[in-house]
XYZ file of N, CA, C and O in Angstrom:
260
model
N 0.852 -1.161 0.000
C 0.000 0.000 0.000
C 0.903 1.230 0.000
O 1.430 1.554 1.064
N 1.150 2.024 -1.235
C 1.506 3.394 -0.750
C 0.557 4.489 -0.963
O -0.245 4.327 -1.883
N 0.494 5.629 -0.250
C 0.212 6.554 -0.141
C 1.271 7.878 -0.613
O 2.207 8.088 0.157
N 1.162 8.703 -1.753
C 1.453 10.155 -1.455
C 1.261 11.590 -0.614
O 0.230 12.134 -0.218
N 2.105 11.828 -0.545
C 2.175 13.430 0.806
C 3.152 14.147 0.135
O 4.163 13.740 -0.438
N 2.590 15.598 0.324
C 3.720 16.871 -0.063
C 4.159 17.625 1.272
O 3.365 18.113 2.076
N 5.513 17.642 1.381
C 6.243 18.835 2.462
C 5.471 19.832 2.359
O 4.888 20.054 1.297
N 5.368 20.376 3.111
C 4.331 21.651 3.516
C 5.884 21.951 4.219
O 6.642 21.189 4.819
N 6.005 23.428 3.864
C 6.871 24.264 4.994
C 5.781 25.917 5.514
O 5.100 26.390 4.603
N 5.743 26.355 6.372
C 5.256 27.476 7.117
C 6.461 28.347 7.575
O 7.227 28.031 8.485
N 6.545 29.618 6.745
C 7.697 30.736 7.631
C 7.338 31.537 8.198
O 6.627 32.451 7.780
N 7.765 31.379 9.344
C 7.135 32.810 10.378
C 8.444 33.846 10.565
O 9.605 33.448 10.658
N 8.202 34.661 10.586
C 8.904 36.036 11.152
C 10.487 35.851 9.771
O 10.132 35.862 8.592
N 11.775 35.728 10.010
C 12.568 35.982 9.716
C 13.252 34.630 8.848
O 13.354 34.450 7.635
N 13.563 33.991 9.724
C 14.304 32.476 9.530
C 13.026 31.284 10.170
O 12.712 30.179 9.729
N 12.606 31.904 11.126
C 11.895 30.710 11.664
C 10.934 29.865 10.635
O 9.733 30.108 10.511
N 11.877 28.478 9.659
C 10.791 27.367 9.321
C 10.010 26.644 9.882
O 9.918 27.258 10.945
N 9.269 25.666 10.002
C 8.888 24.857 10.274
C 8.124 23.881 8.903
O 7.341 24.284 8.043
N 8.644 22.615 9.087
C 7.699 21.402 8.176
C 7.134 20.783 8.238
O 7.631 20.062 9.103
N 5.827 20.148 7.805
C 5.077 19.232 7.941
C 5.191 18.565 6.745
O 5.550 18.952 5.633
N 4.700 17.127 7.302
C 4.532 16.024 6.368
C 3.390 15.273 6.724
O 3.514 14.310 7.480
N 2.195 15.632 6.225
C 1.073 14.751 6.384
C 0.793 13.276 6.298
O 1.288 12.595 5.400
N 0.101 12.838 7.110
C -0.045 11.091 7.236
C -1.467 11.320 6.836
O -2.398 11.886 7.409
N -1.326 10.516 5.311
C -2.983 10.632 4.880
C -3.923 9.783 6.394
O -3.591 8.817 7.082
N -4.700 10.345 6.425
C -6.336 9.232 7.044
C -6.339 8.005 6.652
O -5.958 7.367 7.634
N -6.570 7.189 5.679
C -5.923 5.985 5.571
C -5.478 5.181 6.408
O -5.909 4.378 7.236
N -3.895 5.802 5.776
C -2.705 5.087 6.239
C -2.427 5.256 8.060
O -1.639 4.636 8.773
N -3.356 6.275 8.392
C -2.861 6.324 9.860
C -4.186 5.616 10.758
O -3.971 5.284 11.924
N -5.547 5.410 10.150
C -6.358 5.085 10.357
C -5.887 2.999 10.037
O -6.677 2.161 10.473
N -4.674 2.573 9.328
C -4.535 1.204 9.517
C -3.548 1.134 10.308
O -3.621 0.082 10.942
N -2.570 1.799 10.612
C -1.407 1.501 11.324
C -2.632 1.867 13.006
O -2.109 1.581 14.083
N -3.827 2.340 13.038
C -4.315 2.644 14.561
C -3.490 3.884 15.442
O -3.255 4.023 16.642
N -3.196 4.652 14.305
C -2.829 5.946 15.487
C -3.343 6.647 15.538
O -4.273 6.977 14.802
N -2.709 7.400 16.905
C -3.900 8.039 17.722
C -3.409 9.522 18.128
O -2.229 9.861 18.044
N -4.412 10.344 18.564
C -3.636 12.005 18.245
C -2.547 11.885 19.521
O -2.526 11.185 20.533
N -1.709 12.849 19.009
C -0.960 12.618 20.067
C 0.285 11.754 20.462
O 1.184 11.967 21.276
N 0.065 10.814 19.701
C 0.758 10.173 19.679
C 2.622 10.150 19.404
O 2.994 10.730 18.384
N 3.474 9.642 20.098
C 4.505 9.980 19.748
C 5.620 9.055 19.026
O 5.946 7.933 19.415
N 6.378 10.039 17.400
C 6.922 8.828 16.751
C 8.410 9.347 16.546
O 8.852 10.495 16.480
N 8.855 8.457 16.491
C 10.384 9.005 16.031
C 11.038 8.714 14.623
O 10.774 7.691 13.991
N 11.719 9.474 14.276
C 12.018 9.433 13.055
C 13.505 9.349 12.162
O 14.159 10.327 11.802
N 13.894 7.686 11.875
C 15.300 7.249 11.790
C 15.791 7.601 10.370
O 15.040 7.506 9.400
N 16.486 7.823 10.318
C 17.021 8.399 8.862
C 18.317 7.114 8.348
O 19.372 7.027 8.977
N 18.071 6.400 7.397
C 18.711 5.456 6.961
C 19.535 6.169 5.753
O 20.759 6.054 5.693
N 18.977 6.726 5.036
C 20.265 7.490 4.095
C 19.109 8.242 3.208
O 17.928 7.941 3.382
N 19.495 9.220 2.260
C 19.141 9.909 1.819
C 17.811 10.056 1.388
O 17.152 11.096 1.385
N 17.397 8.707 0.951
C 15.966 8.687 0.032
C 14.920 7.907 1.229
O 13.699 7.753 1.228
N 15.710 7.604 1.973
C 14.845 6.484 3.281
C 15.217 6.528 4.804
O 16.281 6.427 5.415
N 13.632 6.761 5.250
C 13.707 6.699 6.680
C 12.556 6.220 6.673
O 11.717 6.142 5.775
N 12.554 5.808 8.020
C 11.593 4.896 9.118
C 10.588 5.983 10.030
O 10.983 7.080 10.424
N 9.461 5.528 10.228
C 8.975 6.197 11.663
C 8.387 5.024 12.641
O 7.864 3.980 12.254
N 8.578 5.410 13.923
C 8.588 4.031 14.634
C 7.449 5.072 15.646
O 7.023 6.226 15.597
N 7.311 4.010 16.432
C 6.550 4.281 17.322
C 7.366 4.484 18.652
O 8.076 3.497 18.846
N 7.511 5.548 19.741
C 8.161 5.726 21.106
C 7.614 4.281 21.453
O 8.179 3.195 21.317
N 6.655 4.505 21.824
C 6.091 3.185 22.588
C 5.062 2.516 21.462
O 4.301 2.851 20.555
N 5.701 1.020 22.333
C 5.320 0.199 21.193
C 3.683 0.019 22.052
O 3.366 0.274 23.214
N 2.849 -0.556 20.833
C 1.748 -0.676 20.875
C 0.683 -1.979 21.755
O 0.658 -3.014 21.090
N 0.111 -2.040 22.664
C 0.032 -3.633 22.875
C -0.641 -4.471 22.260
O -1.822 -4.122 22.278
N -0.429 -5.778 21.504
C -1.191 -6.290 20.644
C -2.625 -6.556 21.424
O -2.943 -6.650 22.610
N -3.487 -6.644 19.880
C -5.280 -6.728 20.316
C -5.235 -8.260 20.099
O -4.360 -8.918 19.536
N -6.453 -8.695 20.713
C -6.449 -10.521 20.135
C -7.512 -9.966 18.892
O -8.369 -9.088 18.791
N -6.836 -11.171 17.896
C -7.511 -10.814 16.942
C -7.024 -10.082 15.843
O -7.288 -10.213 14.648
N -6.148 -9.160 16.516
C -5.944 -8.543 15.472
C -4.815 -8.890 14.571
O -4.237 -9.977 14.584
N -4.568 -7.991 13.866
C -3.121 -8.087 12.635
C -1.684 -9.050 13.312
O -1.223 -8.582 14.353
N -1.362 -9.651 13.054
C 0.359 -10.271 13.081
C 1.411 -9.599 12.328
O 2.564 -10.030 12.358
């Protein structure tokens, strides 16, 4: 399953950037996340990184493997 997203950047005042990268509804609606939630983000090399979860999730019965 992939999904597309565009960098969004926001400049405030002088220098101050900031970026976003949207997680379509979907894709965040199958992985089960939740607002708030906190992820971290590993950078493997240029074209690829990971986002993991701080805390891992506890499995549901029933659910996904």
């Amino acid at each position: 399953m992939a999904y597309l997203s565009k960098l969004q950047v926001i400049q405030r005042g002088g220098q101050n950037r900031q970026y976003y990268l949207i997680c379509p509804a979907p894709l965040a609606a199958a992985l089960e996340m939740e607002k708030g939630e906190e992820l971290e983000w590993v950078i493997k090399d240029l074209n690829t990184f990971e986002i993991r979860r701080v805390q891992a999730r506890a499995s549901k019965k029933g659910g996904r493997q």
